[in-house]
Every structure is written in structure tokens, then in C-alpha cells.
mmCIF file of C-alpha atoms and ligand atoms in Angstrom:
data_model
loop_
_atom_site.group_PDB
_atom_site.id
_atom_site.type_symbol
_atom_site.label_atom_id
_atom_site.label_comp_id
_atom_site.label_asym_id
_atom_site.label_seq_id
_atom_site.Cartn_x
_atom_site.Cartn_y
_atom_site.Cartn_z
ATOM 1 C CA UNK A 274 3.209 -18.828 -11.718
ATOM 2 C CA UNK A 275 2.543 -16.542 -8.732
ATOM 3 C CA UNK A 276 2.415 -17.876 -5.007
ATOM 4 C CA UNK A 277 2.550 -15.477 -2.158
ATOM 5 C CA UNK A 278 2.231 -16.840 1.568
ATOM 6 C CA UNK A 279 1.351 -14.987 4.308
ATOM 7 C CA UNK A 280 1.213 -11.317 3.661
ATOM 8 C CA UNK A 281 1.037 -9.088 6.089
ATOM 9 C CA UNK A 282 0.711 -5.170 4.857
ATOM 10 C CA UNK A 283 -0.169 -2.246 7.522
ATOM 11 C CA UNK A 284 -1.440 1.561 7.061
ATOM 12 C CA UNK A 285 0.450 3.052 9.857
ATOM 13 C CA UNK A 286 -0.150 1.291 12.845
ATOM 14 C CA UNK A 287 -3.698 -0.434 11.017
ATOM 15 C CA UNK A 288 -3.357 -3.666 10.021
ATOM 16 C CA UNK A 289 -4.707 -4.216 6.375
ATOM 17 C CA UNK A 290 -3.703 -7.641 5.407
ATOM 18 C CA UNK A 291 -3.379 -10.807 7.482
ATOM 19 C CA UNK A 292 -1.396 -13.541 6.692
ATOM 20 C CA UNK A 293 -3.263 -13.494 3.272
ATOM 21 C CA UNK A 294 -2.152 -17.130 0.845
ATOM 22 C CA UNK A 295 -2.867 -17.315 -2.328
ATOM 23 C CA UNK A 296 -1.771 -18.929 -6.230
ATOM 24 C CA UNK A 297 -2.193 -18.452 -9.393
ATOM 25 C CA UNK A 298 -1.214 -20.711 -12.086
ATOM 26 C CA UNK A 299 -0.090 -20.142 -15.814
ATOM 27 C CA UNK A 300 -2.923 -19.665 -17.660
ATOM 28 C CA UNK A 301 -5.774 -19.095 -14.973
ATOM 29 C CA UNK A 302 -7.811 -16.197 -14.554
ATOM 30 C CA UNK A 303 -8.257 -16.240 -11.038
ATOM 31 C CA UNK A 304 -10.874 -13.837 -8.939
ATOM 32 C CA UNK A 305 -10.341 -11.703 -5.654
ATOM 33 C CA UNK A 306 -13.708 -10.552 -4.369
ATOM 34 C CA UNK A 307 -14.580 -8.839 -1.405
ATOM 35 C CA UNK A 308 -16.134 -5.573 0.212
ATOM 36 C CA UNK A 309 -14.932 -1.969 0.132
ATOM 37 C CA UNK A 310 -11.890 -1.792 2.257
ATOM 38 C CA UNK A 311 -10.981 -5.132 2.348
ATOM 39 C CA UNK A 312 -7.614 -4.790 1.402
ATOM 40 C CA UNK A 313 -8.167 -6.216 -2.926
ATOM 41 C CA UNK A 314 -6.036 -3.103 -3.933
ATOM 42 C CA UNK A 315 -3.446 -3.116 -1.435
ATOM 43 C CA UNK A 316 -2.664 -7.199 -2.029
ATOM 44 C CA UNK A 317 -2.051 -5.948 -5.849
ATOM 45 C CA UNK A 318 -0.096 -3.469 -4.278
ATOM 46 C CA UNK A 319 2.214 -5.503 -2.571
ATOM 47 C CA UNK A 320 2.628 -8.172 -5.568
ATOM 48 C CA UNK A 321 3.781 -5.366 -7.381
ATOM 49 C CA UNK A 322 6.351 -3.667 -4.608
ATOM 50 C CA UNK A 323 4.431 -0.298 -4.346
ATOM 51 C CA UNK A 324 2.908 -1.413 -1.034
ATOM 52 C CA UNK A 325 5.891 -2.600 1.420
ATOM 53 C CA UNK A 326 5.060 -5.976 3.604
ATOM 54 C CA UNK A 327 8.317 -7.040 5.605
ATOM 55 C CA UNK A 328 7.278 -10.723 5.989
ATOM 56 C CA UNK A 329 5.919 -13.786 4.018
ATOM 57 C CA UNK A 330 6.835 -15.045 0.687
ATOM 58 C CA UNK A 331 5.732 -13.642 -2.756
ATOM 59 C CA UNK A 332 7.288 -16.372 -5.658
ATOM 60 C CA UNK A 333 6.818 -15.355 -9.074
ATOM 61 C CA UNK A 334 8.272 -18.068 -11.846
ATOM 62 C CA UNK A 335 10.487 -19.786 -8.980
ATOM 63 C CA UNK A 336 11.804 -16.738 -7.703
ATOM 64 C CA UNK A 337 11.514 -15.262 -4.593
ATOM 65 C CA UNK A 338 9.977 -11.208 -5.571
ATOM 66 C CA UNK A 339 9.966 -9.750 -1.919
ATOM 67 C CA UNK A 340 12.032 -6.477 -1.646
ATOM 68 C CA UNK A 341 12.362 -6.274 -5.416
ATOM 69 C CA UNK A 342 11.502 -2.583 -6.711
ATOM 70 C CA UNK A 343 8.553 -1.885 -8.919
ATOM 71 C CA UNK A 344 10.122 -1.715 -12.267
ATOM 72 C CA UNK A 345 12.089 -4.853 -11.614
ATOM 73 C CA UNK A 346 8.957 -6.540 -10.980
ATOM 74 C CA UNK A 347 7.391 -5.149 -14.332
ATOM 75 C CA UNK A 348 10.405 -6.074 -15.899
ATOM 76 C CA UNK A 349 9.501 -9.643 -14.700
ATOM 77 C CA UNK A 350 6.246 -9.694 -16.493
ATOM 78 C CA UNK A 351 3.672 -8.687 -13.477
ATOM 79 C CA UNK A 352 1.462 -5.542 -15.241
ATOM 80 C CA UNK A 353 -0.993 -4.011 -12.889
ATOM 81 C CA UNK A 354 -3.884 -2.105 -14.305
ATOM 82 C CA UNK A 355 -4.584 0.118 -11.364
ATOM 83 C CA UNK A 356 -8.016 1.285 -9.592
ATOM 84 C CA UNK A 357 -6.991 5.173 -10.529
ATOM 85 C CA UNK A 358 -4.499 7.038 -12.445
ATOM 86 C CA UNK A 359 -4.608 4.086 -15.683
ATOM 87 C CA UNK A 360 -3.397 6.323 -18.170
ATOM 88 C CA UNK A 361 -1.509 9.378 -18.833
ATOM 89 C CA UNK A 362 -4.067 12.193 -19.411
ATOM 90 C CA UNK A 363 -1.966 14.368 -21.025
ATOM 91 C CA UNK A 364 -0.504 12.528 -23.554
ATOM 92 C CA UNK A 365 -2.067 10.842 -26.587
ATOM 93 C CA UNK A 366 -3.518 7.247 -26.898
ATOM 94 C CA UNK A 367 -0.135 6.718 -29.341
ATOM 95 C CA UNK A 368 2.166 8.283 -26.626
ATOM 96 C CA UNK A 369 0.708 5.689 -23.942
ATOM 97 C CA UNK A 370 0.678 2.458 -25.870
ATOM 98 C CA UNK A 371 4.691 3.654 -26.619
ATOM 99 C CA UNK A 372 5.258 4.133 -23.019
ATOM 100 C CA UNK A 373 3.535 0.999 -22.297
ATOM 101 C CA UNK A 374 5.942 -0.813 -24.542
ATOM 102 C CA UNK A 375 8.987 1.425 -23.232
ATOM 103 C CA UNK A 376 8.629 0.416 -19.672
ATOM 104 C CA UNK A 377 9.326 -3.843 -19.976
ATOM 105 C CA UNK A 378 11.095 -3.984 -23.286
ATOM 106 C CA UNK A 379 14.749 -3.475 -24.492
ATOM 107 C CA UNK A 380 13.838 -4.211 -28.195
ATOM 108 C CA UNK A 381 11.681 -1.240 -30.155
ATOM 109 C CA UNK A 382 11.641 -2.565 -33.308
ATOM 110 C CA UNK A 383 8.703 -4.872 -31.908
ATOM 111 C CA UNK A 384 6.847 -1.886 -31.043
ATOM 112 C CA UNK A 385 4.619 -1.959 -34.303
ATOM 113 C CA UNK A 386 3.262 -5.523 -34.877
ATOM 114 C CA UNK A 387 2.794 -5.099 -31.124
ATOM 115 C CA UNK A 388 0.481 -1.778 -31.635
ATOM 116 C CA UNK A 389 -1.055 -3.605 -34.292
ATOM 117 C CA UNK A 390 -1.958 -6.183 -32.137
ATOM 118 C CA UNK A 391 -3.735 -3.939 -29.612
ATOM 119 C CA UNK A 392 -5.481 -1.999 -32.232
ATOM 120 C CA UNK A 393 -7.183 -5.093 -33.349
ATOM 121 C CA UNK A 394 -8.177 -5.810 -30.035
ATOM 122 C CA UNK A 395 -9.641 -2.371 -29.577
ATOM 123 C CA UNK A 396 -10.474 -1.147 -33.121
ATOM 124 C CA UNK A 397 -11.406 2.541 -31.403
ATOM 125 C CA UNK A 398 -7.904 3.287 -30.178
ATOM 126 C CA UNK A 399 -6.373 3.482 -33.602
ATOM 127 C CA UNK A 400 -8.948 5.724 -34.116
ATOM 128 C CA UNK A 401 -8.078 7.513 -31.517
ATOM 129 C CA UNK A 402 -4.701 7.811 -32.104
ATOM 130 C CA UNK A 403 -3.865 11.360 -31.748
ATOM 131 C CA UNK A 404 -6.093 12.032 -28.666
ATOM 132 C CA UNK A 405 -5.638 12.929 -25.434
ATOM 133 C CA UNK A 406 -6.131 10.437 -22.602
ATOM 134 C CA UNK A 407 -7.513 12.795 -20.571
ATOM 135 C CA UNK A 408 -10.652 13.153 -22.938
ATOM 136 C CA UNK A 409 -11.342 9.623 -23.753
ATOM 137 C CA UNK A 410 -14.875 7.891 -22.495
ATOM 138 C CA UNK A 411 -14.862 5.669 -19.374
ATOM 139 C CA UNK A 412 -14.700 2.796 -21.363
ATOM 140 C CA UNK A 413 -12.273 4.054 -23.737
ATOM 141 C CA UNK A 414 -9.832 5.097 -21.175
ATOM 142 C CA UNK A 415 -10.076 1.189 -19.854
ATOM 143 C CA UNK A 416 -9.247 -0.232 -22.854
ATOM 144 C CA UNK A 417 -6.403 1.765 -23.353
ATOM 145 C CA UNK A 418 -5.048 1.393 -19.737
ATOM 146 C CA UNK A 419 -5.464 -2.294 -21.303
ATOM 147 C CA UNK A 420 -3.748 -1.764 -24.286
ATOM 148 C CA UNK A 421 -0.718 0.222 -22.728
ATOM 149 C CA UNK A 422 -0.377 -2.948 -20.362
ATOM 150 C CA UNK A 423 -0.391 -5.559 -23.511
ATOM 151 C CA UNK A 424 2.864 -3.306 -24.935
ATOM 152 C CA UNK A 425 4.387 -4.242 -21.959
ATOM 153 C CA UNK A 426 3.798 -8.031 -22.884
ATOM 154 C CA UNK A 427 2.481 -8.948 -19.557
ATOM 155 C CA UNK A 428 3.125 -12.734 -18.680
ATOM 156 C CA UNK A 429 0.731 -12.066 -15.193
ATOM 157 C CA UNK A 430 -1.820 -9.225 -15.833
ATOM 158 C CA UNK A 431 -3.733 -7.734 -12.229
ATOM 159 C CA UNK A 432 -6.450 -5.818 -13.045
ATOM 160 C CA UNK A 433 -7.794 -3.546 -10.223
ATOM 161 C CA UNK A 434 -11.815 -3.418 -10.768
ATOM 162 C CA UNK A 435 -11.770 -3.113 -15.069
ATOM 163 C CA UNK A 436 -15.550 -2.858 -14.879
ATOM 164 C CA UNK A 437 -15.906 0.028 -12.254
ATOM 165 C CA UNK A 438 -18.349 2.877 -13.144
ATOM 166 C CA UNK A 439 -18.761 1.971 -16.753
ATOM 167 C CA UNK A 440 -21.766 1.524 -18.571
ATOM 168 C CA UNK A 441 -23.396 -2.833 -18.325
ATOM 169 C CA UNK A 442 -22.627 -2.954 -22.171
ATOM 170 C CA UNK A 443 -19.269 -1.496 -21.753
ATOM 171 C CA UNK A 444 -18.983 -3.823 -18.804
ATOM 172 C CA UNK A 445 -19.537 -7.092 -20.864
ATOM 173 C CA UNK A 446 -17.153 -6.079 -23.681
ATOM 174 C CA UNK A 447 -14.766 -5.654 -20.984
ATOM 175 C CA UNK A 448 -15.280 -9.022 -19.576
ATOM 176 C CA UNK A 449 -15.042 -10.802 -22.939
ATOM 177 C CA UNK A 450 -11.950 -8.952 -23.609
ATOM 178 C CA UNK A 451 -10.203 -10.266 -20.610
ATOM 179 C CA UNK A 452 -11.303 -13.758 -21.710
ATOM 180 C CA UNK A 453 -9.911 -13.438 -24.712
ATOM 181 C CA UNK A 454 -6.654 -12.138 -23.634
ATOM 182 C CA UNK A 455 -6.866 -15.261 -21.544
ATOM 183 C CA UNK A 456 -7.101 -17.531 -24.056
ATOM 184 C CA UNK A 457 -4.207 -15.945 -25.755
ATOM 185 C CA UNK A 458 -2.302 -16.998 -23.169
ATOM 186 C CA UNK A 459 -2.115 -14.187 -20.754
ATOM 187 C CA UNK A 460 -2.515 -15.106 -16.687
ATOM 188 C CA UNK A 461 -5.188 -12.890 -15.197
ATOM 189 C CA UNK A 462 -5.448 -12.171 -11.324
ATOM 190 C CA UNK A 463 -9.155 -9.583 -11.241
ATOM 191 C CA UNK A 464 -9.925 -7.740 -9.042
ATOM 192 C CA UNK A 465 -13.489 -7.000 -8.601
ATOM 193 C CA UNK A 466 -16.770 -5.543 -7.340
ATOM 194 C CA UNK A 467 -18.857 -6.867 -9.891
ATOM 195 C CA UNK A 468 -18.951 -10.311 -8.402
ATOM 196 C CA UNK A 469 -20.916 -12.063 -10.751
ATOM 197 C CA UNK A 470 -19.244 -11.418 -13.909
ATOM 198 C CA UNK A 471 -16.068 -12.275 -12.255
ATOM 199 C CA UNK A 472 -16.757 -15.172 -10.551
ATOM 200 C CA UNK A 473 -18.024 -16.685 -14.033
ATOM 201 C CA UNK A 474 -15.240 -16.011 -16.171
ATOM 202 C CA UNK A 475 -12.709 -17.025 -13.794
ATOM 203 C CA UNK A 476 -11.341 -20.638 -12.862
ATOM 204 C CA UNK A 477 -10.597 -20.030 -9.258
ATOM 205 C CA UNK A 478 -11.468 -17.221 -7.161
ATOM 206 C CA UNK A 479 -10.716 -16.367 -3.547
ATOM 207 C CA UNK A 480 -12.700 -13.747 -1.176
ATOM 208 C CA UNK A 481 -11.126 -11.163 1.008
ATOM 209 C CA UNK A 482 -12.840 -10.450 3.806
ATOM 210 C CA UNK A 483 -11.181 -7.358 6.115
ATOM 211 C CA UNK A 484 -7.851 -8.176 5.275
ATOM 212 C CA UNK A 485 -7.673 -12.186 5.525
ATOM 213 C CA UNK A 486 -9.131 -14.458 2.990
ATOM 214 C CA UNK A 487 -12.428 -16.397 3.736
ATOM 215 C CA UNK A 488 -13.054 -18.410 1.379
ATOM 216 C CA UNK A 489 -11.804 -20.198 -1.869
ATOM 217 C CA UNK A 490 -12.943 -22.429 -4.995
ATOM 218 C CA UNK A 491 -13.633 -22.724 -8.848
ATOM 219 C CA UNK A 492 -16.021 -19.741 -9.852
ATOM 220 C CA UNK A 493 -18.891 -22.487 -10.177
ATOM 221 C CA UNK A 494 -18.330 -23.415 -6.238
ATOM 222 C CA UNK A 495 -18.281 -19.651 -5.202
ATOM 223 C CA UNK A 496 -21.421 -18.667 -7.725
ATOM 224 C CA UNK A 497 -23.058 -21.631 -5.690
ATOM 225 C CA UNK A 498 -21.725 -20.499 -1.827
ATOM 226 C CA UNK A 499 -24.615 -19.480 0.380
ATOM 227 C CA UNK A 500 -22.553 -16.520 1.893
ATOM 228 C CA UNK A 501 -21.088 -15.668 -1.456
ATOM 229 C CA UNK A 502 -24.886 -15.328 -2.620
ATOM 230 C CA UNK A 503 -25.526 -13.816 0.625
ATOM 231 C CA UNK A 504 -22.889 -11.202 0.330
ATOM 232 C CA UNK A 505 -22.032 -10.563 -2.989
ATOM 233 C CA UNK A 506 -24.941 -12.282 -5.318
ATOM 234 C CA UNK A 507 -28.420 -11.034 -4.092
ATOM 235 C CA UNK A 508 -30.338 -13.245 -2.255
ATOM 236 C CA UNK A 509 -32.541 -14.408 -5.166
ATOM 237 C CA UNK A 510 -29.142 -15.060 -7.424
ATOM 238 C CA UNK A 511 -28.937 -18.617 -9.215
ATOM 239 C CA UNK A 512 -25.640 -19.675 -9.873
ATOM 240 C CA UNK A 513 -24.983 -20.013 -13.452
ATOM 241 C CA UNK A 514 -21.175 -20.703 -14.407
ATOM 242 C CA UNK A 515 -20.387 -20.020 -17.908
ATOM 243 C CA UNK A 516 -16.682 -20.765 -18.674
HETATM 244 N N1 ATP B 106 -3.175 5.555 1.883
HETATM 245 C C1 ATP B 106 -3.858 4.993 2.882
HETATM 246 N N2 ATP B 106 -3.724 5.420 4.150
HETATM 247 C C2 ATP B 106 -4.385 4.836 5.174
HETATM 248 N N3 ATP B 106 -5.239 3.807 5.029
HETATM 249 C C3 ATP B 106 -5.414 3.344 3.782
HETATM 250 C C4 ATP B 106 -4.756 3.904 2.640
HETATM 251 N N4 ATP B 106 -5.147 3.237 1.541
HETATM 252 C C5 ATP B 106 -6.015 2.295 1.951
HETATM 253 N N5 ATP B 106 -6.188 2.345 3.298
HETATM 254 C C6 ATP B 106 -7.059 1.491 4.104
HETATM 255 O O1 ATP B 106 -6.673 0.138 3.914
HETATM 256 C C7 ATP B 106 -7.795 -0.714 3.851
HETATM 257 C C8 ATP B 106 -7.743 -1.515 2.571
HETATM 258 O O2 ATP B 106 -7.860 -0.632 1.469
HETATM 259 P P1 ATP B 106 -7.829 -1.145 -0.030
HETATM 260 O O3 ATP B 106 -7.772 0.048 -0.902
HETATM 261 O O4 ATP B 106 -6.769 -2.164 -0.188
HETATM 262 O O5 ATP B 106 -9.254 -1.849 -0.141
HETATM 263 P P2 ATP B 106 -10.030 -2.419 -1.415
HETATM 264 O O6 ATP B 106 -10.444 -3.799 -1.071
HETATM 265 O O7 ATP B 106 -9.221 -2.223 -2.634
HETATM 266 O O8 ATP B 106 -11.329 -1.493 -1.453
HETATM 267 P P3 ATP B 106 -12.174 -0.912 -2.705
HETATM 268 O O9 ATP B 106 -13.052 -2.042 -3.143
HETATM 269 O O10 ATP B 106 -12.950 0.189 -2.119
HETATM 270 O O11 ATP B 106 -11.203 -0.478 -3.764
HETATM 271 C C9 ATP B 106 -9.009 0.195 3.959
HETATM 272 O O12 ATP B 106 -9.457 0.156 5.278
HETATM 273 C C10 ATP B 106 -8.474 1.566 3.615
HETATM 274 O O13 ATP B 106 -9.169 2.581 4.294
HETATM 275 MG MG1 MG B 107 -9.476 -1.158 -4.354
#
């Protein structure tokens, strides 16, 4: 679905990425782990044409995506959840699941089986309806930023760390709901801190280490790597892969 070969992507005169490969097929959910600063958000970045990167390839369904603006790549079907700034605080949950759907699609009438979708996925949004992003919960706030992606009918999600600073159960409803937007069909590249959780749930996963990519394999083979343990696991973790 998504290959991009040797990315290059600089900060001024600091070079971020470096000649960073990597694929993701239909129907994977595939991992990028690695440190603070490593360069996770700026690959997403540069998939989605907010970061520029002059050379290397970036091939989304067969078609060469390099130099493309960002709304022509959303209009593809590449969604990014970002890091910061998910939602629109000041408008209502309703207002960003519309907006969500306004940005990829041409055809409105779909808009409420679509919103009916995502409220069954996340019960407490059409609860919610009526409120401000702004004063939603941690958690809440990421399932919208979810929801407002799935009305854009995403055929390649990127999520940019979906578990950061929420609360460990919020964390594993979070996880389970990206599996099971996987299994609807939806291609997941995840970012992540939380290691662990996302090297189980995902089928490949790749680690980005200062800008270049160290190491790749299934989630079992990476759970299992001595300097994935080292680094990212504790050094008492036991693999245990659970897809
Ligand atoms: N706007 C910017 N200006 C200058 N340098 C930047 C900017 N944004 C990021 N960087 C630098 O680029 C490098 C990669 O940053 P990036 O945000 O991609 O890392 P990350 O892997 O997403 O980290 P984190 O896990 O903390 O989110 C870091 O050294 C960072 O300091
Ligand atoms: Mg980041």
C-alpha cells in the first residue's frame, strides 16, 4: 500500500532522517518505535507532505506521492492523527466529526451512517455531542481525534503516539480500538512510545534509531530482540506476542 525509499528530511542545516525504507501493506498494522527525537513524527510528517524531503521515493497505491500537497494526499486516503493539536478545541465533538468527513469526501449525504458508525465505536462521543473539544478528557479527546479521522474514511491511518499521557485503562481501550479498526479493514502505521503494547498488536514493526532505521521484524521477533528488550522492554521483560 505504502512504500517510501530513502527519505531524507533536515531541520535547517540538522539532518533528521537518513535514507529511512520502509512498507506497509494493505491490511497490516505496522509499528515505528524508537527514542525521543528520533525522527517517528517527522517520517509521518513527510508521508503526509507537511514535512518537505527533496529526494527518495514515497509510493502510495502505485503512485508516486512526493511533492503532492497535504490535502491531495488526504484526499488519497493517508489520515494522520497527529502528536498535538488532534482536534479543534473550539468547536463541538459534532462540528469535528463533520469536518472530519468534509475534508476527503465530495458526497455528504454519507455523512450520517458514517457518524453512526463512529458513535458505535465510541458510545461517549454521541454523548458528547454538543461539547467543546477543548473540554473533553485525555482519552476522550483521542477518541475523537479518532473518530474525526474515520469520517474521512481513511484507507492508511498514522497515528502519532494514541496512548501518550493517558491513563493504562484508557491506554488498553485505545489499543483494542485500533485492532478493531484493523480488522475492519483499515491499514495502521503507529507510532509509539509505549513499546510493548505496540509491538504486540502489530504484524511488523521497524525501530528508528536517530534518524535511520535499526532494526525490523514481526512484533513477536522485536518483543524477543535483546536490544529491543534492552532499550525499549525493561531488562526483566518476557516477550509475549498476542495477535
Ligand atoms: N520545528 C523543529 N525545528 C527544529 N528541529 C526540530 C523541529 N521539530 C523537530 N526537530 C528535531 O528533529 C528531531 C526529530 O524530531 P521528531 O519530532 O521527529 O522526533 P520523534 O521521534 O517524534 O520524538 P518524540 O518521541 O519525542 O515525539 C529531533 O531532534 C527534534 O529536536
Ligand atoms: Mg513525535
Amino acid at each position: 500500500m505504502l512504500k517510501i525509499k530513502n527519505i531524507d528530511a533536515f531541520f535547517g542545516k540538522i539532518q533528521v532522517l537518513r535514507r529511512v525504507s520502509l512498507h506497509v501493506e494493505r491490511r497490516e498494522i505496522v509499528s515505528l518505535i524508537g527514542a525521543n527525537g528520533a525522527g517517528k513524527t517527522t517520517l509521518l510528517n513527510v508521508i503526509s507532505g507537511l514535512h518537505p524531503s527533496q529526494n527518495g521515493s514515497r509510493i502510495f497505491l502505485d503512485g508516486e506521492i512526493r511533492g503532492l500537497k497535504p490535502e491531495k494526499i488526504v484526499a488519497l486516503g493517508i489520515l494522520q492523527v497527529p502528536e498535538a493539536d488532534k482536534v479543534f478545541n473550539p468547536l463541538t465533538v459534532l462540528e469535528n466529526l463533520e469536518l472530519g468527513a468534509y475534508l476527503r469526501r465530495q458526497d455528504q449525504g454519507q455523512l450520517v451512517p458514517e457518524m453512526e458508525k463512529v458513535y458505535q465505536l465510541f458510545p461517549i462521543l454521541r454523548d458528547r455531542q454538543g461539547q467543546l473539544a477543548g473540554t473533553l478528557s485525555g482519552g476522550e479527546r483521542q477518541m475523537l481525534a479518532l473518530g474525526k479521522a474515520l469520517m474521512g474514511q481513511p484507507q492508511l491511518l498514522m497515528l502519532d503516539e494514541p496512548s501518550l499521557g493517558l491513563a493504562p485503562t484508557v491506554v488498553s481501550e485505545i489499543f483494542r480500538i485500533i485492532r478493531s479498526l484493523n480488522d475492519r479493514g483499515i491499514t495502521i502505521l503507529l507510532v509509539e512510545q509505549n513499546a510493548k503494547e505496540a509491538l504486540r498488536i502489530c504484524h511488523r514493526a521497524y525501530v528508528l534509531d536517530t534518524g535511520r532505521i535499526l532494526l525490523t521484524g514481526t512484533g513477536e521477533e522485536l518483543l524477543n530482540n535483546e536490544e529491543v528488550k534492552r532499550a525499549f522492554l525493561g531488562k526483566d521483560y518476557r516477550g509475549k506476542w498476542e495477535r
